[in-house]
C-alpha positions as a printed NumPy array, in Angstrom:
array([[ 72.303,   0.101,  20.017],
       [ 72.306,   2.845,  22.453],
       [ 74.391,   6.006,  22.234],
       [ 76.654,   4.572,  25.243],
       [ 77.158,   1.508,  23.306],
       [ 78.184,   3.244,  20.26 ],
       [ 80.485,   5.494,  22.462],
       [ 81.941,   2.334,  23.857],
       [ 82.444,   0.664,  20.319],
       [ 84.521,   4.104,  19.267],
       [ 86.27 ,   4.229,  22.524],
       [ 87.367,   0.374,  22.266],
       [ 88.626,   1.361,  18.455],
       [ 90.47 ,   4.462,  19.399],
       [ 92.171,   2.678,  22.378],
       [ 93.301,  -0.277,  19.98 ],
       [ 94.8  ,   2.312,  17.65 ],
       [ 96.63 ,   4.439,  20.563],
       [ 97.883,   1.32 ,  22.309],
       [101.792,   2.107,  23.38 ],
       [104.104,  -0.481,  22.936],
       [105.12 ,  -0.26 ,  26.771],
       [101.725,  -0.976,  28.199],
       [100.385,  -4.444,  29.296],
       [ 97.126,  -4.428,  27.676],
       [ 97.063,  -6.304,  24.473],
       [ 95.932,  -4.706,  21.272],
       [ 92.53 ,  -5.544,  19.721],
       [ 92.301,  -8.21 ,  17.337],
       [ 91.349,  -7.603,  13.552],
       [ 87.993,  -9.323,  14.324],
       [ 87.315,  -6.933,  17.409],
       [ 88.266,  -3.667,  15.259],
       [ 85.935,  -5.246,  12.452],
       [ 83.176,  -5.843,  14.939],
       [ 83.57 ,  -2.184,  16.447],
       [ 83.141,  -0.847,  12.836],
       [ 80.15 ,  -2.741,  12.218],
       [ 78.688,  -1.339,  15.347],
       [ 79.603,   2.212,  14.516],
       [ 78.25 ,   1.862,  10.581],
       [ 75.086,   0.427,  12.116],
       [ 74.49 ,   3.357,  14.725],
       [ 75.211,   5.806,  11.734],
       [ 72.874,   4.151,   9.363],
       [ 70.112,   2.911,  11.327],
       [ 70.154,   4.617,  14.641],
       [ 69.146,   2.969,  18.154],
       [ 66.702,   0.585,  16.94 ],
       [ 69.254,  -1.334,  15.017],
       [ 70.508,  -4.551,  16.444],
       [ 67.885,  -4.437,  19.625],
       [ 67.315,  -7.837,  21.193],
       [ 64.251,  -9.41 ,  20.85 ],
       [ 61.79 , -10.157,  23.628],
       [ 60.358, -13.41 ,  22.946],
       [ 57.1  , -14.361,  24.755],
       [ 54.996, -17.711,  24.029],
       [ 51.867, -18.923,  25.189],
       [ 52.137, -21.233,  28.11 ],
       [ 54.813, -23.678,  29.149],
       [ 56.927, -25.785,  26.705],
       [ 56.806, -29.183,  28.045],
       [ 59.022, -32.069,  26.726],
       [ 55.97 , -33.642,  24.916],
       [ 53.641, -30.823,  23.109],
       [ 50.535, -31.874,  21.063],
       [ 50.402, -30.965,  17.645],
       [ 47.592, -28.385,  18.016],
       [ 49.759, -26.623,  20.839],
       [ 52.652, -26.513,  18.496],
       [ 50.989, -25.032,  15.836],
       [ 49.188, -22.148,  18.097],
       [ 52.662, -21.433,  19.409],
       [ 54.426, -21.208,  15.944],
       [ 51.431, -18.911,  14.782],
       [ 51.981, -16.63 ,  17.823],
       [ 55.562, -16.435,  17.197],
       [ 55.153, -15.926,  13.332],
       [ 52.775, -12.908,  14.52 ],
       [ 55.654, -11.339,  16.509],
       [ 58.073, -11.685,  13.465],
       [ 55.717, -10.065,  11.152],
       [ 55.63 ,  -7.052,  13.604],
       [ 59.273,  -6.979,  14.189],
       [ 61.277,  -3.975,  13.576],
       [ 64.45 ,  -4.968,  15.824],
       [ 66.849,  -4.356,  12.713],
       [ 67.067,  -2.275,   9.886],
       [ 66.039,  -5.173,   7.563],
       [ 62.529,  -4.739,   8.334],
       [ 62.846,  -1.36 ,   6.387],
       [ 63.392,  -3.053,   3.02 ],
       [ 61.546,  -6.303,   3.431],
       [ 58.298,  -7.181,   1.528],
       [ 57.379, -10.085,   3.856],
       [ 58.825, -11.558,   6.5  ],
       [ 59.953, -15.422,   5.994],
       [ 59.242, -17.291,   9.298],
       [ 59.398, -20.851,   8.226],
       [ 57.619, -23.689,   6.673],
       [ 57.32 , -27.514,   7.314],
       [ 55.57 , -29.915,   9.601],
       [ 55.395, -29.109,  13.53 ],
       [ 56.768, -32.301,  14.784],
       [ 59.91 , -32.486,  12.184],
       [ 62.616, -35.08 ,  12.668],
       [ 64.961, -32.589,  10.958],
       [ 65.124, -28.717,  11.099],
       [ 67.018, -27.35 ,   8.222],
       [ 68.445, -23.875,   8.796],
       [ 69.703, -21.433,   6.116],
       [ 71.12 , -18.034,   6.095],
       [ 68.164, -15.718,   5.068],
       [ 65.555, -15.21 ,   2.285],
       [ 66.446, -14.174,  -0.804],
       [ 64.265, -12.227,  -3.597],
       [ 61.622, -14.907,  -4.224],
       [ 61.529, -15.89 ,  -0.549],
       [ 60.993, -12.192,   0.225],
       [ 58.1  , -12.179,  -2.411],
       [ 56.494, -15.324,  -1.255],
       [ 57.116, -15.206,   2.294],
       [ 58.375, -18.919,   2.179],
       [ 61.888, -20.198,   2.899],
       [ 63.878, -21.646,  -0.069],
       [ 61.38 , -21.359,  -3.025],
       [ 63.75 , -19.842,  -5.481],
       [ 66.553, -21.906,  -7.504],
       [ 68.594, -22.946,  -4.434],
       [ 65.323, -24.005,  -2.713],
       [ 64.581, -26.63 ,  -5.612],
       [ 68.178, -27.912,  -5.273],
       [ 67.674, -28.249,  -1.528],
       [ 64.371, -29.97 ,  -1.838],
       [ 66.204, -32.555,  -4.233],
       [ 69.081, -32.905,  -1.744],
       [ 66.627, -33.469,   1.088],
       [ 64.557, -35.847,  -1.152],
       [ 67.887, -38.029,  -1.673],
       [ 67.896, -38.773,   2.09 ],
       [ 64.529, -39.624,   2.591],
       [ 63.597, -36.007,   3.904],
       [ 60.799, -33.417,   2.983],
       [ 59.407, -30.257,   4.193],
       [ 56.058, -31.98 ,   3.585],
       [ 56.423, -34.888,   5.798],
       [ 59.264, -34.8  ,   8.283],
       [ 61.217, -31.456,   8.046],
       [ 60.976, -27.84 ,   8.937],
       [ 62.772, -25.287,   6.991],
       [ 63.73 , -21.738,   8.579],
       [ 66.737, -19.302,   8.521],
       [ 68.786, -17.452,  10.61 ],
       [ 67.295, -13.868,   9.856],
       [ 63.73 , -13.444,   8.704],
       [ 63.937, -10.667,   6.665],
       [ 65.897, -10.571,   3.165],
       [ 69.351,  -8.709,   3.522],
       [ 69.623,  -6.173,   0.737],
       [ 71.007,  -7.696,  -2.547],
       [ 71.277, -10.664,  -0.89 ],
       [ 74.328, -10.053,   1.311],
       [ 75.154, -11.828,   4.115],
       [ 73.322, -10.726,   7.226],
       [ 75.718,  -8.549,   9.777],
       [ 76.549, -10.057,  13.188],
       [ 74.222,  -7.172,  14.804],
       [ 71.289,  -8.337,  12.464],
       [ 71.928, -12.04 ,  13.319],
       [ 71.995, -11.185,  17.098],
       [ 68.588,  -9.07 ,  16.88 ],
       [ 66.852, -12.238,  15.205],
       [ 68.53 , -15.301,  16.544],
       [ 65.833, -15.272,  19.491],
       [ 63.15 , -16.314,  17.023],
       [ 64.921, -19.138,  15.886],
       [ 65.816, -20.315,  19.218],
       [ 62.048, -20.149,  20.191],
       [ 61.371, -22.169,  17.015],
       [ 63.729, -24.871,  18.093],
       [ 62.118, -24.794,  21.516],
       [ 58.73 , -25.298,  19.909],
       [ 59.585, -27.803,  17.284],
       [ 61.914, -29.861,  19.17 ],
       [ 63.424, -31.435,  16.173],
       [ 65.857, -34.406,  16.723],
       [ 68.519, -33.45 ,  14.394],
       [ 69.454, -30.087,  12.743],
       [ 71.24 , -29.592,   9.445],
       [ 72.725, -26.083,   8.837],
       [ 73.466, -25.4  ,   5.113],
       [ 76.062, -22.873,   4.676],
       [ 78.783, -21.221,   7.144],
       [ 76.436, -18.303,   8.097],
       [ 73.888, -20.513,   9.269],
       [ 76.298, -22.404,  11.252],
       [ 78.202, -19.265,  12.718],
       [ 74.543, -17.899,  13.603],
       [ 73.464, -20.88 ,  15.268],
       [ 76.653, -22.393,  17.157],
       [ 78.402, -18.96 ,  17.688],
       [ 81.43 , -20.429,  15.613],
       [ 83.852, -18.484,  13.383],
       [ 85.71 , -21.29 ,  11.75 ],
       [ 85.474, -21.578,   7.784],
       [ 83.231, -24.466,   6.546],
       [ 85.847, -26.525,   5.392],
       [ 86.522, -27.073,   9.103],
       [ 82.995, -27.599,  10.037],
       [ 81.981, -30.272,   7.769],
       [ 82.563, -33.701,   8.518],
       [ 81.901, -33.265,  12.449],
       [ 78.978, -33.513,  14.644],
       [ 78.019, -30.593,  16.723],
       [ 75.173, -30.237,  19.343],
       [ 72.788, -27.306,  20.002],
       [ 71.127, -27.925,  23.549],
       [ 71.425, -31.676,  23.124],
       [ 70.456, -31.927,  19.356],
       [ 72.899, -33.042,  16.935],
       [ 73.984, -30.567,  14.265],
       [ 75.457, -31.358,  10.87 ],
       [ 76.829, -28.655,   8.735],
       [ 77.144, -28.696,   4.775],
       [ 77.245, -26.327,   1.631],
       [ 74.542, -24.105,   0.99 ],
       [ 72.678, -25.148,  -2.222],
       [ 73.623, -21.678,  -3.539],
       [ 77.26 , -22.791,  -3.37 ],
       [ 76.465, -25.879,  -5.24 ],
       [ 74.825, -24.012,  -7.844],
       [ 77.787, -21.673,  -8.143],
       [ 80.438, -24.483,  -8.146],
       [ 79.457, -28.018,  -9.227],
       [ 82.713, -29.446,  -7.685],
       [ 81.234, -29.09 ,  -4.257],
       [ 78.397, -31.331,  -5.187],
       [ 80.207, -34.481,  -4.29 ],
       [ 81.468, -33.716,  -0.892],
       [ 77.842, -32.085,  -0.194],
       [ 76.492, -35.706,  -1.171],
       [ 79.132, -37.012,   1.332],
       [ 77.797, -34.86 ,   4.001],
       [ 74.068, -35.786,   3.494],
       [ 74.876, -39.458,   3.406],
       [ 76.759, -39.293,   6.823],
       [ 73.606, -37.171,   8.114],
       [ 71.534, -39.926,   7.011],
       [ 73.419, -42.565,   8.961],
       [ 73.494, -40.102,  11.92 ],
       [ 69.541, -40.093,  11.659],
       [ 69.731, -43.978,  11.459],
       [ 71.704, -44.44 ,  14.363],
       [ 74.845, -45.646,  12.906],
       [ 76.976, -42.67 ,  13.852],
       [ 77.713, -41.674,  17.114],
       [ 77.629, -37.814,  18.244],
       [ 81.101, -36.546,  18.876],
       [ 81.862, -35.133,  22.269]])
C-alpha cells in the first residue's frame, strides 16, 4: 500500500464522518468504514510492503491439456515464488510457507483458510487435528490427497495466533491460488469454511447462506461446507457437513446440475 492509498483511505473515512445531511452523497457503509480502518492499520503496522499485489509468472503457456511433467514443473516454479514472497506482513512471522499438497491432475481441489501452527511447522496443508478430520471427511466420499485431490489455502503463510487473514492479506496472496487452479485444472472445487469461500468467490454472505448451493469459479463447480475446525468445536455441525459432502459427491457423479 502506497502513501497516496493510505491518504485516500483516511480521506474516505473522514468524508464519511463529516457528511452533512443536506448533501446528495450517501454515507459510507459500515463495511467500507471497516475496510478503511484495515487499510490504515495495515499501513501503520507494516508500511508500504503490506498488501502488495503479487506478479505471477509461469514458465510457458497453459494449454487446456497439460502433461503431468509440465504441471509439476509449473507448480515447482510457483512454489519457489511463494517461498520467496514478502508481499504481506505474514511473511515476517512464518516458519515455512505452505504451498499445497496432492496430485497434479486432481479431480477435486480443496481450499481452506490458511496454515495453522502444525502446518507452519511442517510446510504442509491440513496436517493438524483439523487435517486428520478433513482426510476422514474426504475418504467418506472416495477422495484423498494421495490419489485424486489437491489441497491448498487462501493464504500461504500462517496468520499470528491462527486469526482470520485480513482482506489485504487475502488480496496479496490470491494470485498464487489462481495460478494453482490454472495449472491443476481441477474438475471440482470444495471450499471448507467461510473465509475460503469469500476469498475465492469474492462473496460476503454467511456460510449459512452459502451451503447447499453450487457456485462456479471460471467454469469450475464450487461447493462450500464447514471448516473441519468448526466441526471439532461444535459436533452439531457434523450432520449438515455430511449432507454437504454427499451432495458434493452426487455433483461429481453427475447427478446434480450446476445452478445458474
